[in-house]
mmCIF file of C-alpha atoms in Angstrom:
data_model
loop_
_atom_site.group_PDB
_atom_site.id
_atom_site.type_symbol
_atom_site.label_atom_id
_atom_site.label_comp_id
_atom_site.label_asym_id
_atom_site.label_seq_id
_atom_site.Cartn_x
_atom_site.Cartn_y
_atom_site.Cartn_z
ATOM 1 C CA MET A 21 3.800 -2.906 27.660
ATOM 2 C CA ASP A 22 5.487 0.303 27.495
ATOM 3 C CA ASP A 23 7.563 1.890 24.490
ATOM 4 C CA ALA A 24 10.574 1.076 25.884
ATOM 5 C CA THR A 25 9.752 -2.433 26.591
ATOM 6 C CA ASP A 26 8.039 -3.220 22.806
ATOM 7 C CA THR A 27 11.085 -1.200 21.113
ATOM 8 C CA ALA A 28 13.869 -3.701 23.269
ATOM 9 C CA LEU A 29 11.693 -6.889 22.396
ATOM 10 C CA LEU A 30 11.358 -6.112 18.475
ATOM 11 C CA LEU A 31 13.195 -2.763 17.193
ATOM 12 C CA SER A 32 16.443 -1.928 18.333
ATOM 13 C CA ALA A 33 18.586 0.961 17.852
ATOM 14 C CA GLU A 34 19.999 -0.681 14.742
ATOM 15 C CA ASP A 35 16.827 -0.816 13.322
ATOM 16 C CA VAL A 36 15.071 1.758 11.099
ATOM 17 C CA PRO A 37 11.346 3.109 11.975
ATOM 18 C CA PRO A 38 8.778 1.516 10.088
ATOM 19 C CA VAL A 39 7.311 4.697 8.685
ATOM 20 C CA ARG A 40 8.887 7.052 6.212
ATOM 21 C CA GLU A 41 7.316 9.891 4.528
ATOM 22 C CA PHE A 42 8.327 11.847 1.237
ATOM 23 C CA ASN A 43 6.990 15.010 0.170
ATOM 24 C CA ALA A 44 5.246 15.966 3.391
ATOM 25 C CA ALA A 45 4.845 19.662 2.199
ATOM 26 C CA GLY A 46 2.581 18.351 -1.096
ATOM 27 C CA ARG A 47 -0.215 20.258 -1.833
ATOM 28 C CA SER A 48 -1.471 17.566 -4.096
ATOM 29 C CA PRO A 49 -5.153 16.410 -2.903
ATOM 30 C CA PHE A 50 -4.184 12.767 -3.563
ATOM 31 C CA LEU A 51 -2.350 11.540 -0.623
ATOM 32 C CA LEU A 52 -0.081 8.336 -1.316
ATOM 33 C CA THR A 53 -0.083 5.362 0.595
ATOM 34 C CA CYS A 54 2.227 2.038 0.232
ATOM 35 C CA ASP A 55 1.527 -0.411 2.509
ATOM 36 C CA HIS A 56 4.169 -2.911 1.198
ATOM 37 C CA TYR A 57 6.949 -0.430 0.213
ATOM 38 C CA GLY A 58 9.848 -2.696 2.442
ATOM 39 C CA ARG A 59 11.187 -5.846 2.594
ATOM 40 C CA LEU A 60 12.465 -5.543 6.174
ATOM 41 C CA ILE A 61 13.220 -7.601 8.804
ATOM 42 C CA PRO A 62 13.652 -6.607 12.326
ATOM 43 C CA ARG A 63 17.054 -8.068 13.368
ATOM 44 C CA ALA A 64 15.577 -9.514 16.645
ATOM 45 C CA LEU A 65 13.613 -11.837 14.183
ATOM 46 C CA GLY A 66 16.324 -13.101 11.963
ATOM 47 C CA ASP A 67 15.060 -14.321 8.653
ATOM 48 C CA LEU A 68 11.876 -15.388 9.831
ATOM 49 C CA GLY A 69 13.523 -18.894 8.955
ATOM 50 C CA LEU A 70 13.367 -18.294 4.714
ATOM 51 C CA PRO A 71 16.524 -18.171 2.323
ATOM 52 C CA GLU A 72 17.242 -14.901 1.207
ATOM 53 C CA SER A 73 15.966 -15.817 -2.635
ATOM 54 C CA GLU A 74 12.211 -16.010 -0.839
ATOM 55 C CA LEU A 75 12.720 -13.007 0.529
ATOM 56 C CA VAL A 76 13.178 -10.870 -2.453
ATOM 57 C CA ARG A 77 9.919 -12.537 -3.885
ATOM 58 C CA HIS A 78 6.419 -10.981 -4.208
ATOM 59 C CA ILE A 79 5.217 -12.621 -0.978
ATOM 60 C CA ALA A 80 7.755 -10.124 1.025
ATOM 61 C CA TRP A 81 6.694 -7.223 -0.432
ATOM 62 C CA ASP A 82 5.037 -5.388 -3.292
ATOM 63 C CA ILE A 83 7.971 -5.791 -6.262
ATOM 64 C CA GLY A 84 8.462 -2.378 -8.085
ATOM 65 C CA ILE A 85 6.017 0.055 -5.887
ATOM 66 C CA ALA A 86 8.766 2.017 -4.165
ATOM 67 C CA GLY A 87 10.023 3.463 -6.883
ATOM 68 C CA VAL A 88 6.362 4.248 -8.628
ATOM 69 C CA ALA A 89 5.257 5.429 -5.303
ATOM 70 C CA GLU A 90 8.415 7.942 -4.884
ATOM 71 C CA ALA A 91 8.096 9.013 -8.438
ATOM 72 C CA LEU A 92 4.345 9.420 -8.491
ATOM 73 C CA SER A 93 4.791 11.173 -5.240
ATOM 74 C CA ARG A 94 7.246 13.572 -6.918
ATOM 75 C CA HIS A 95 4.999 14.173 -10.274
ATOM 76 C CA LEU A 96 2.056 14.795 -8.501
ATOM 77 C CA ASP A 97 3.479 17.123 -5.563
ATOM 78 C CA ALA A 98 1.688 14.414 -3.384
ATOM 79 C CA HIS A 99 2.359 13.787 0.176
ATOM 80 C CA LEU A 100 3.818 9.573 0.322
ATOM 81 C CA ILE A 101 3.655 7.738 3.617
ATOM 82 C CA VAL A 102 5.332 4.670 3.481
ATOM 83 C CA GLN A 103 6.044 1.372 5.840
ATOM 84 C CA ARG A 104 9.193 -0.329 5.267
ATOM 85 C CA TYR A 105 8.819 -3.721 7.005
ATOM 86 C CA SER A 106 8.332 -6.935 5.256
ATOM 87 C CA ARG A 107 4.565 -8.081 5.175
ATOM 88 C CA LEU A 108 5.686 -11.390 6.311
ATOM 89 C CA VAL A 109 6.510 -9.769 9.742
ATOM 90 C CA ILE A 110 3.105 -8.312 9.852
ATOM 91 C CA ASP A 111 0.854 -7.361 6.853
ATOM 92 C CA CYS A 112 -0.057 -3.666 7.193
ATOM 93 C CA ASN A 113 -3.107 -4.091 4.745
ATOM 94 C CA ARG A 114 -4.819 -6.572 6.773
ATOM 95 C CA PRO A 115 -7.006 -6.378 9.928
ATOM 96 C CA PRO A 116 -5.027 -7.652 12.803
ATOM 97 C CA HIS A 117 -7.368 -10.370 14.010
ATOM 98 C CA VAL A 118 -7.341 -12.414 10.637
ATOM 99 C CA ALA A 119 -4.897 -15.221 9.705
ATOM 100 C CA SER A 120 -3.072 -13.351 7.125
ATOM 101 C CA SER A 121 -2.190 -10.622 9.263
ATOM 102 C CA ILE A 122 1.147 -12.463 10.447
ATOM 103 C CA PRO A 123 1.046 -15.386 7.966
ATOM 104 C CA ARG A 124 2.287 -19.047 8.776
ATOM 105 C CA ILE A 125 2.019 -19.467 4.958
ATOM 106 C CA SER A 126 2.114 -17.283 1.949
ATOM 107 C CA GLU A 127 1.428 -18.867 -1.868
ATOM 108 C CA ALA A 128 3.270 -22.176 -1.176
ATOM 109 C CA THR A 129 5.957 -20.852 1.197
ATOM 110 C CA THR A 130 5.952 -21.742 4.912
ATOM 111 C CA ILE A 131 7.063 -18.903 6.916
ATOM 112 C CA SER A 132 8.728 -20.814 9.862
ATOM 113 C CA GLY A 133 9.366 -17.812 12.157
ATOM 114 C CA ASN A 134 5.833 -17.139 12.294
ATOM 115 C CA GLU A 135 4.899 -20.470 13.048
ATOM 116 C CA GLY A 136 3.707 -20.857 16.752
ATOM 117 C CA ILE A 137 4.006 -17.311 17.517
ATOM 118 C CA SER A 138 2.295 -16.340 20.461
ATOM 119 C CA ARG A 139 -0.376 -13.382 21.017
ATOM 120 C CA GLU A 140 2.228 -11.662 23.070
ATOM 121 C CA ALA A 141 4.592 -11.684 20.359
ATOM 122 C CA ALA A 142 2.031 -10.844 17.767
ATOM 123 C CA ALA A 143 0.575 -7.848 19.711
ATOM 124 C CA ILE A 144 4.298 -6.469 20.052
ATOM 125 C CA ARG A 145 4.703 -6.543 15.889
ATOM 126 C CA ARG A 146 1.444 -4.563 15.899
ATOM 127 C CA ALA A 147 2.462 -2.057 18.106
ATOM 128 C CA GLN A 148 5.892 -1.351 16.914
ATOM 129 C CA ILE A 149 5.114 -1.788 12.873
ATOM 130 C CA PHE A 150 1.417 -1.708 12.278
ATOM 131 C CA ASP A 151 -0.066 0.799 14.885
ATOM 132 C CA PRO A 152 2.987 3.580 14.117
ATOM 133 C CA TYR A 153 2.319 3.095 10.394
ATOM 134 C CA HIS A 154 -1.572 3.492 10.690
ATOM 135 C CA ARG A 155 -1.753 6.280 13.511
ATOM 136 C CA ARG A 156 0.773 8.340 11.197
ATOM 137 C CA ILE A 157 -1.685 7.861 8.168
ATOM 138 C CA GLY A 158 -4.755 9.247 10.604
ATOM 139 C CA GLU A 159 -2.743 11.706 11.632
ATOM 140 C CA ILE A 160 -1.939 13.557 8.552
ATOM 141 C CA ILE A 161 -5.475 13.148 7.546
ATOM 142 C CA ASP A 162 -6.859 14.952 10.274
ATOM 143 C CA GLN A 163 -4.012 17.841 9.660
ATOM 144 C CA ARG A 164 -5.012 18.073 6.298
ATOM 145 C CA GLY A 165 -8.680 18.393 7.580
ATOM 146 C CA SER A 166 -7.681 20.805 10.019
ATOM 147 C CA ALA A 167 -6.027 22.991 7.227
ATOM 148 C CA ASP A 168 -9.101 22.701 4.806
ATOM 149 C CA MET A 169 -6.896 20.425 2.251
ATOM 150 C CA PRO A 170 -8.854 17.749 0.534
ATOM 151 C CA THR A 171 -7.799 14.817 0.808
ATOM 152 C CA VAL A 172 -8.370 11.454 -1.728
ATOM 153 C CA LEU A 173 -6.419 8.354 -0.919
ATOM 154 C CA LEU A 174 -4.594 6.260 -2.923
ATOM 155 C CA SER A 175 -3.330 2.959 -1.883
ATOM 156 C CA LEU A 176 -0.711 1.733 -4.312
ATOM 157 C CA HIS A 177 0.132 -2.041 -4.292
ATOM 158 C CA SER A 178 2.075 -4.226 -7.048
ATOM 159 C CA PHE A 179 0.703 -7.711 -8.279
ATOM 160 C CA THR A 180 2.632 -10.952 -9.700
ATOM 161 C CA PRO A 181 2.123 -11.748 -13.002
ATOM 162 C CA ILE A 182 1.475 -15.260 -11.952
ATOM 163 C CA TYR A 183 -0.110 -16.578 -8.866
ATOM 164 C CA ALA A 184 -0.581 -20.454 -7.892
ATOM 165 C CA GLY A 185 0.310 -21.311 -11.268
ATOM 166 C CA ILE A 186 -2.767 -18.722 -12.770
ATOM 167 C CA ALA A 187 -1.351 -15.803 -15.049
ATOM 168 C CA ARG A 188 -3.196 -12.902 -14.748
ATOM 169 C CA PRO A 189 -3.870 -10.792 -17.661
ATOM 170 C CA TRP A 190 -3.931 -7.224 -16.158
ATOM 171 C CA HIS A 191 -1.989 -4.650 -16.501
ATOM 172 C CA ILE A 192 -3.316 -2.378 -13.842
ATOM 173 C CA GLY A 193 -6.223 -2.663 -11.645
ATOM 174 C CA THR A 194 -8.208 -0.377 -9.682
ATOM 175 C CA LEU A 195 -9.616 -1.587 -6.352
ATOM 176 C CA TYR A 196 -12.256 -0.292 -4.453
ATOM 177 C CA HIS A 197 -15.738 -1.145 -1.808
ATOM 178 C CA ARG A 198 -17.942 2.005 -0.963
ATOM 179 C CA ASP A 199 -16.568 5.144 -3.310
ATOM 180 C CA THR A 200 -18.691 5.799 -6.428
ATOM 181 C CA HIS A 201 -16.700 8.713 -7.330
ATOM 182 C CA LEU A 202 -12.923 7.995 -7.956
ATOM 183 C CA PRO A 203 -12.791 4.602 -9.148
ATOM 184 C CA PRO A 204 -15.286 5.262 -12.056
ATOM 185 C CA LEU A 205 -12.999 8.178 -13.317
ATOM 186 C CA LEU A 206 -10.185 6.137 -12.776
ATOM 187 C CA LEU A 207 -11.928 3.010 -14.623
ATOM 188 C CA GLN A 208 -12.433 5.401 -17.644
ATOM 189 C CA SER A 209 -9.398 7.108 -17.953
ATOM 190 C CA LEU A 210 -7.175 3.521 -17.625
ATOM 191 C CA ARG A 211 -9.323 2.118 -20.501
ATOM 192 C CA ALA A 212 -8.883 5.323 -22.726
ATOM 193 C CA GLU A 213 -5.420 4.658 -22.794
ATOM 194 C CA GLY A 214 -5.941 1.831 -25.556
ATOM 195 C CA ASP A 215 -3.290 -0.116 -24.801
ATOM 196 C CA LEU A 216 -3.773 -1.764 -21.248
ATOM 197 C CA VAL A 217 -5.714 -4.442 -19.762
ATOM 198 C CA VAL A 218 -7.658 -2.693 -17.149
ATOM 199 C CA GLY A 219 -8.883 -4.774 -14.080
ATOM 200 C CA ASP A 220 -12.250 -3.390 -12.390
ATOM 201 C CA ASN A 221 -11.639 -4.964 -8.983
ATOM 202 C CA GLU A 222 -8.923 -7.351 -10.189
ATOM 203 C CA PRO A 223 -6.703 -8.727 -9.490
ATOM 204 C CA TYR A 224 -8.249 -8.604 -6.170
ATOM 205 C CA ALA A 225 -11.659 -6.750 -4.253
ATOM 206 C CA VAL A 226 -11.443 -4.729 -1.406
ATOM 207 C CA SER A 227 -13.476 -5.793 1.486
ATOM 208 C CA ASP A 228 -13.947 -5.057 5.261
ATOM 209 C CA GLU A 229 -12.073 -8.650 5.956
ATOM 210 C CA THR A 230 -9.541 -8.520 3.655
ATOM 211 C CA ASP A 231 -8.265 -5.040 3.609
ATOM 212 C CA TYR A 232 -7.033 -2.201 6.222
ATOM 213 C CA THR A 233 -5.910 1.063 4.786
ATOM 214 C CA ILE A 234 -8.978 1.740 2.166
ATOM 215 C CA PRO A 235 -11.530 0.725 4.903
ATOM 216 C CA VAL A 236 -10.291 2.396 7.968
ATOM 217 C CA HIS A 237 -8.636 5.617 6.466
ATOM 218 C CA GLY A 238 -10.489 6.047 3.065
ATOM 219 C CA GLU A 239 -14.118 4.714 3.616
ATOM 220 C CA ALA A 240 -14.651 5.391 7.592
ATOM 221 C CA ARG A 241 -13.587 8.998 7.196
ATOM 222 C CA GLY A 242 -15.617 9.621 3.524
ATOM 223 C CA LEU A 243 -12.854 10.252 1.639
ATOM 224 C CA MET A 244 -12.615 9.358 -1.939
ATOM 225 C CA ASN A 245 -10.279 6.546 -2.559
ATOM 226 C CA THR A 246 -8.899 3.493 -4.644
ATOM 227 C CA GLY A 247 -6.525 1.025 -4.389
ATOM 228 C CA ILE A 248 -3.902 1.166 -7.399
ATOM 229 C CA GLU A 249 -2.650 -2.205 -8.595
ATOM 230 C CA ILE A 250 0.122 -2.452 -10.825
ATOM 231 C CA ARG A 251 1.611 -6.025 -12.404
ATOM 232 C CA GLN A 252 5.165 -6.433 -11.081
ATOM 233 C CA ASP A 253 6.921 -7.349 -14.349
ATOM 234 C CA LEU A 254 6.055 -4.079 -15.821
ATOM 235 C CA ILE A 255 7.539 -2.264 -13.019
ATOM 236 C CA SER A 256 10.451 -4.679 -12.217
ATOM 237 C CA ASP A 257 13.257 -1.985 -13.433
ATOM 238 C CA GLN A 258 13.408 1.660 -12.965
ATOM 239 C CA ALA A 259 12.457 2.624 -16.632
ATOM 240 C CA GLY A 260 9.360 0.589 -16.034
ATOM 241 C CA GLU A 261 8.850 2.345 -12.725
ATOM 242 C CA GLN A 262 9.475 5.638 -14.365
ATOM 243 C CA ALA A 263 7.335 5.172 -16.854
ATOM 244 C CA TRP A 264 4.242 4.036 -14.898
ATOM 245 C CA ALA A 265 4.742 7.234 -12.616
ATOM 246 C CA GLU A 266 4.512 9.228 -15.355
ATOM 247 C CA ARG A 267 1.563 7.817 -16.625
ATOM 248 C CA LEU A 268 0.021 7.732 -13.857
ATOM 249 C CA ALA A 269 0.735 11.209 -12.699
ATOM 250 C CA ARG A 270 -0.636 12.373 -16.077
ATOM 251 C CA ILE A 271 -3.946 10.105 -15.653
ATOM 252 C CA LEU A 272 -4.529 11.665 -12.099
ATOM 253 C CA GLY A 273 -3.939 15.033 -13.022
ATOM 254 C CA GLU A 274 -6.774 14.657 -15.704
ATOM 255 C CA ILE A 275 -8.920 13.192 -13.061
ATOM 256 C CA GLU A 276 -8.008 15.835 -10.538
ATOM 257 C CA THR A 277 -9.102 18.698 -13.314
ATOM 258 C CA MET A 278 -12.633 16.200 -13.718
ATOM 259 C CA MET A 279 -13.293 16.309 -9.791
ATOM 260 C CA ARG A 280 -12.900 19.799 -9.353
ATOM 261 C CA ALA A 281 -14.937 20.727 -12.454
ATOM 262 C CA GLN A 282 -17.772 18.413 -11.064
ATOM 263 C CA GLN A 283 -16.918 19.921 -7.615
ATOM 264 C CA LEU A 284 -16.030 16.825 -6.093
ATOM 265 C CA LEU A 285 -12.767 18.675 -4.244
ATOM 266 C CA SER A 286 -13.855 21.971 -2.354
ATOM 267 C CA ALA A 287 -10.371 23.544 -2.600
#
């Protein structure tokens, strides 16, 4: 299918583009991504068979992380790339071939608009939402490399305080797989705060089967990287979003200094 046909079948002229960028001229070595920034649904898909009460829940997006990501981008002078459609349409942090890419059930909620989806319809969602987002991340990393600008990938997320009836004690977690440089520094710095319960690959761990952004854009390219997960009740309002952005900006600034001292950053 060509792009015009794909657009007619899913994203119309009234739908916004899937990718949005902030502070594209930022000079920080940190490149920020936000896979679950938004909860939009293309007009052609209606409400996916769900009431509004479900579409504002954590199953549809990462509550609070949009405000944190935007403020952190400003504080760090960092480029931020986000994806504006709901993870219920297609999850931009899942390999497209796995069942959770276009979920039929999320937690205990059945997504009726995703039941019986054809292979062709799934491919259109990927072509119009998933691919442009990840293509843009790849382009930016390439451009930074061509300009001899170091890149440290930070994938920003939030998590629900209670999942499937089980309370989660962590305030924040750092998620990683193969990188042995950034995650230990971040864990050390977060634990030094003294007032945080910090997750070491909690509440999730990164893997090639369950994640996409870090394995593809971070690990496959040999970039230092980590996922950051913040508990949603801590960033459920603007004050919480701003406070966490300020805290992370301070911590990441200190980590940047440490990485330069250890010659982990070349420029």
